[in-house]
């Protein structure tokens, strides 16, 4: 197989072909796993809402973000404004959404870049906004990146995400009667993802 070929003596062209084959196999494995993930998310996943302490919830997010940002020497900042003490959500599912978006920001930021989390609320909604200093979204991605299997700019799709993460995130937000909006950050110059939840 391709992995065994990698252990034998190959010329340059054969090595390129072998490496390409391994990459395609890995891509296909990810694709299949993503299909399984989507099927599970749409048919089996049940949102189990409960009272969640928002300050503690945000602290957990910040700790995770700081940890995964270290390898690329990224600066992670947060702005916590007018927020309620308690929110009624599926804590595990919502953390999954936020951590996925922050992970994408880490992937697409250059070394020494910046990620910003802003949390704010009004009488009706709470917003969690993740911004980064990476390349940002194209106009096409702003419109379609939460669609199933959408692939946009390769520079923001270098890990072959196939649009799965944002699509699943959208589904989770919809089950919370919320929504996800994509645009670009005026402050940092990269992507901006807005998660809105009803109070």
Coordinates of C-alpha atoms in Angstrom, one line a residue:
X1 CA 0.0 0.0 0.0
X2 CA 1.0 3.7 -0.1
X3 CA 2.5 3.6 3.4
X4 CA 4.6 0.6 2.6
X5 CA 5.8 2.2 -0.6
X6 CA 7.0 5.1 1.5
X7 CA 9.4 2.8 3.3
X8 CA 11.0 1.6 0.0
X9 CA 13.5 3.3 -2.3
X10 CA 11.6 5.6 -4.7
X11 CA 12.7 8.2 -7.2
X12 CA 11.5 11.8 -7.0
X13 CA 8.5 11.4 -9.2
X14 CA 7.4 8.2 -7.5
X15 CA 7.8 9.9 -4.1
X16 CA 5.6 12.8 -5.2
X17 CA 3.0 10.4 -6.5
X18 CA 3.1 8.3 -3.2
X19 CA 2.8 11.4 -1.0
X20 CA -0.1 12.6 -3.1
X21 CA -1.8 9.3 -2.7
X22 CA -1.4 9.4 1.0
X23 CA -2.8 12.9 1.2
X24 CA -5.8 11.8 -0.9
X25 CA -6.4 8.8 1.4
X26 CA -6.3 11.1 4.4
X27 CA -8.7 13.5 2.8
X28 CA -11.1 10.7 1.9
X29 CA -11.0 9.4 5.5
X30 CA -11.8 12.9 6.8
X31 CA -14.6 13.2 4.3
X32 CA -16.2 9.9 5.4
X33 CA -15.8 10.8 9.1
X34 CA -17.4 14.1 8.4
X35 CA -20.4 12.4 6.6
X36 CA -20.9 10.2 9.7
X37 CA -20.6 13.3 11.9
X38 CA -23.3 15.2 10.0
X39 CA -25.6 12.2 9.9
X40 CA -25.3 11.9 13.7
X41 CA -25.7 15.6 14.2
X42 CA -28.9 15.8 12.1
X43 CA -30.6 12.6 13.0
X44 CA -29.5 11.6 16.5
X45 CA -28.3 14.7 18.3
X46 CA -30.6 16.1 20.9
X47 CA -30.0 19.5 22.4
X48 CA -30.3 19.2 26.2
X49 CA -30.6 22.7 27.5
X50 CA -29.9 23.5 31.2
X51 CA -29.0 26.5 33.3
X52 CA -25.3 27.4 32.7
X53 CA -23.3 30.0 34.6
X54 CA -22.1 32.3 31.7
X55 CA -19.0 33.6 33.5
X56 CA -17.7 30.1 34.2
X57 CA -18.6 29.0 30.7
X58 CA -16.6 31.9 29.2
X59 CA -13.7 31.2 31.5
X60 CA -13.6 27.6 30.1
X61 CA -13.6 28.9 26.6
X62 CA -10.8 31.4 27.3
X63 CA -8.7 28.7 28.9
X64 CA -9.1 26.4 25.9
X65 CA -8.4 29.2 23.5
X66 CA -5.2 30.3 25.3
X67 CA -4.0 26.7 25.3
X68 CA -4.4 26.1 21.6
X69 CA -3.1 29.6 20.7
X70 CA 0.3 29.0 22.3
X71 CA 2.0 27.0 19.6
X72 CA 1.6 29.8 17.1
X73 CA 2.3 32.5 19.6
X74 CA -1.1 34.0 19.0
X75 CA -2.5 36.6 21.3
X76 CA -6.0 35.7 22.6
X77 CA -8.1 38.6 24.0
X78 CA -11.6 38.9 25.3
X79 CA -14.1 41.7 25.9
X80 CA -16.9 40.7 28.3
X81 CA -19.6 43.4 28.4
X82 CA -23.2 43.4 29.5
X83 CA -23.9 39.7 30.1
X84 CA -26.5 37.8 32.2
X85 CA -25.3 35.5 35.0
X86 CA -27.2 32.5 33.7
X87 CA -28.0 31.3 30.2
X88 CA -30.2 28.3 29.1
X89 CA -28.2 26.2 26.6
X90 CA -26.7 22.9 25.8
X91 CA -23.3 23.6 27.4
X92 CA -21.4 20.8 25.6
X93 CA -22.9 21.6 22.1
X94 CA -22.3 25.3 22.4
X95 CA -18.7 24.9 23.6
X96 CA -18.2 22.6 20.6
X97 CA -19.4 25.4 18.3
X98 CA -17.2 28.1 19.8
X99 CA -14.1 25.9 20.1
X100 CA -14.5 24.9 16.5
X101 CA -14.6 28.5 15.4
X102 CA -11.6 29.5 17.5
X103 CA -9.7 26.4 16.3
X104 CA -10.4 27.6 12.7
X105 CA -9.1 31.1 13.6
X106 CA -5.9 29.5 15.0
X107 CA -5.4 27.5 11.8
X108 CA -5.8 30.5 9.6
X109 CA -3.8 33.1 11.6
X110 CA -0.2 33.7 10.9
X111 CA 2.3 33.3 13.8
X112 CA 2.0 36.2 16.3
X113 CA -1.5 36.9 15.1
X114 CA -4.5 37.8 17.3
X115 CA -7.9 36.4 18.2
X116 CA -10.6 38.3 20.0
X117 CA -13.7 37.0 21.7
X118 CA -16.4 39.5 22.5
X119 CA -19.5 38.6 24.6
X120 CA -22.4 41.1 24.9
X121 CA -26.2 41.1 25.3
X122 CA -29.3 43.2 25.1
X123 CA -32.9 42.6 26.2
X124 CA -33.5 39.9 23.6
X125 CA -30.2 38.3 22.6
X126 CA -26.7 37.4 23.7
X127 CA -23.9 37.6 21.1
X128 CA -20.6 35.8 21.1
X129 CA -18.3 37.2 18.5
X130 CA -15.0 35.6 17.4
X131 CA -12.6 37.7 15.3
X132 CA -9.1 37.0 14.0
X133 CA -6.2 38.6 12.2
X134 CA -6.1 36.0 9.4
X135 CA -6.9 36.3 5.8
X136 CA -10.7 36.6 6.4
X137 CA -13.7 35.4 4.3
X138 CA -14.2 36.0 0.6
X139 CA -17.6 37.4 -0.5
X140 CA -18.6 33.9 -1.6
X141 CA -17.6 32.4 1.8
X142 CA -19.6 35.0 3.7
X143 CA -22.7 33.9 1.8
X144 CA -22.2 30.1 1.5
X145 CA -19.5 28.9 4.0
X146 CA -22.1 27.5 6.4
X147 CA -23.6 25.3 3.6
X148 CA -23.0 21.6 3.6
X149 CA -19.7 20.6 1.8
X150 CA -18.9 24.2 0.7
X151 CA -15.3 24.7 -0.2
X152 CA -14.1 28.2 -0.6
X153 CA -10.7 29.9 -0.8
X154 CA -8.1 27.2 -0.5
X155 CA -6.0 29.5 1.7
X156 CA -8.8 29.3 4.3
X157 CA -9.4 25.7 3.6
X158 CA -5.9 24.3 3.8
X159 CA -6.9 21.5 6.2
X160 CA -9.7 20.3 3.9
X161 CA -12.5 21.2 6.3
X162 CA -15.1 20.8 3.5
X163 CA -17.2 23.4 5.3
X164 CA -18.3 20.7 7.8
X165 CA -17.4 22.6 11.0
X166 CA -19.4 25.7 10.1
X167 CA -22.3 23.7 8.7
X168 CA -22.6 21.6 11.9
X169 CA -22.2 24.8 14.0
X170 CA -25.1 26.3 12.1
X171 CA -27.3 23.3 12.8
X172 CA -26.4 23.5 16.6
X173 CA -27.2 27.2 16.7
X174 CA -30.6 26.6 14.9
X175 CA -31.5 24.0 17.5
X176 CA -30.9 26.8 20.1
X177 CA -33.2 29.1 18.1
X178 CA -30.1 31.1 17.3
X179 CA -28.1 31.8 14.2
X180 CA -24.5 32.2 12.9
X181 CA -23.4 35.1 10.8
X182 CA -20.1 35.5 8.9
X183 CA -18.3 38.7 7.9
X184 CA -14.9 40.2 8.3
X185 CA -13.4 42.1 11.2
X186 CA -12.7 45.8 10.8
X187 CA -10.7 45.8 14.0
X188 CA -8.4 42.8 13.2
X189 CA -8.7 42.5 9.4
X190 CA -9.5 38.8 9.4
X191 CA -12.7 36.7 9.7
X192 CA -15.5 37.5 12.1
X193 CA -18.1 35.0 13.2
X194 CA -21.2 36.1 15.2
X195 CA -23.2 33.7 17.3
X196 CA -26.6 35.0 18.4
X197 CA -28.7 33.3 21.0
X198 CA -32.1 34.3 22.4
X199 CA -32.1 35.3 26.1

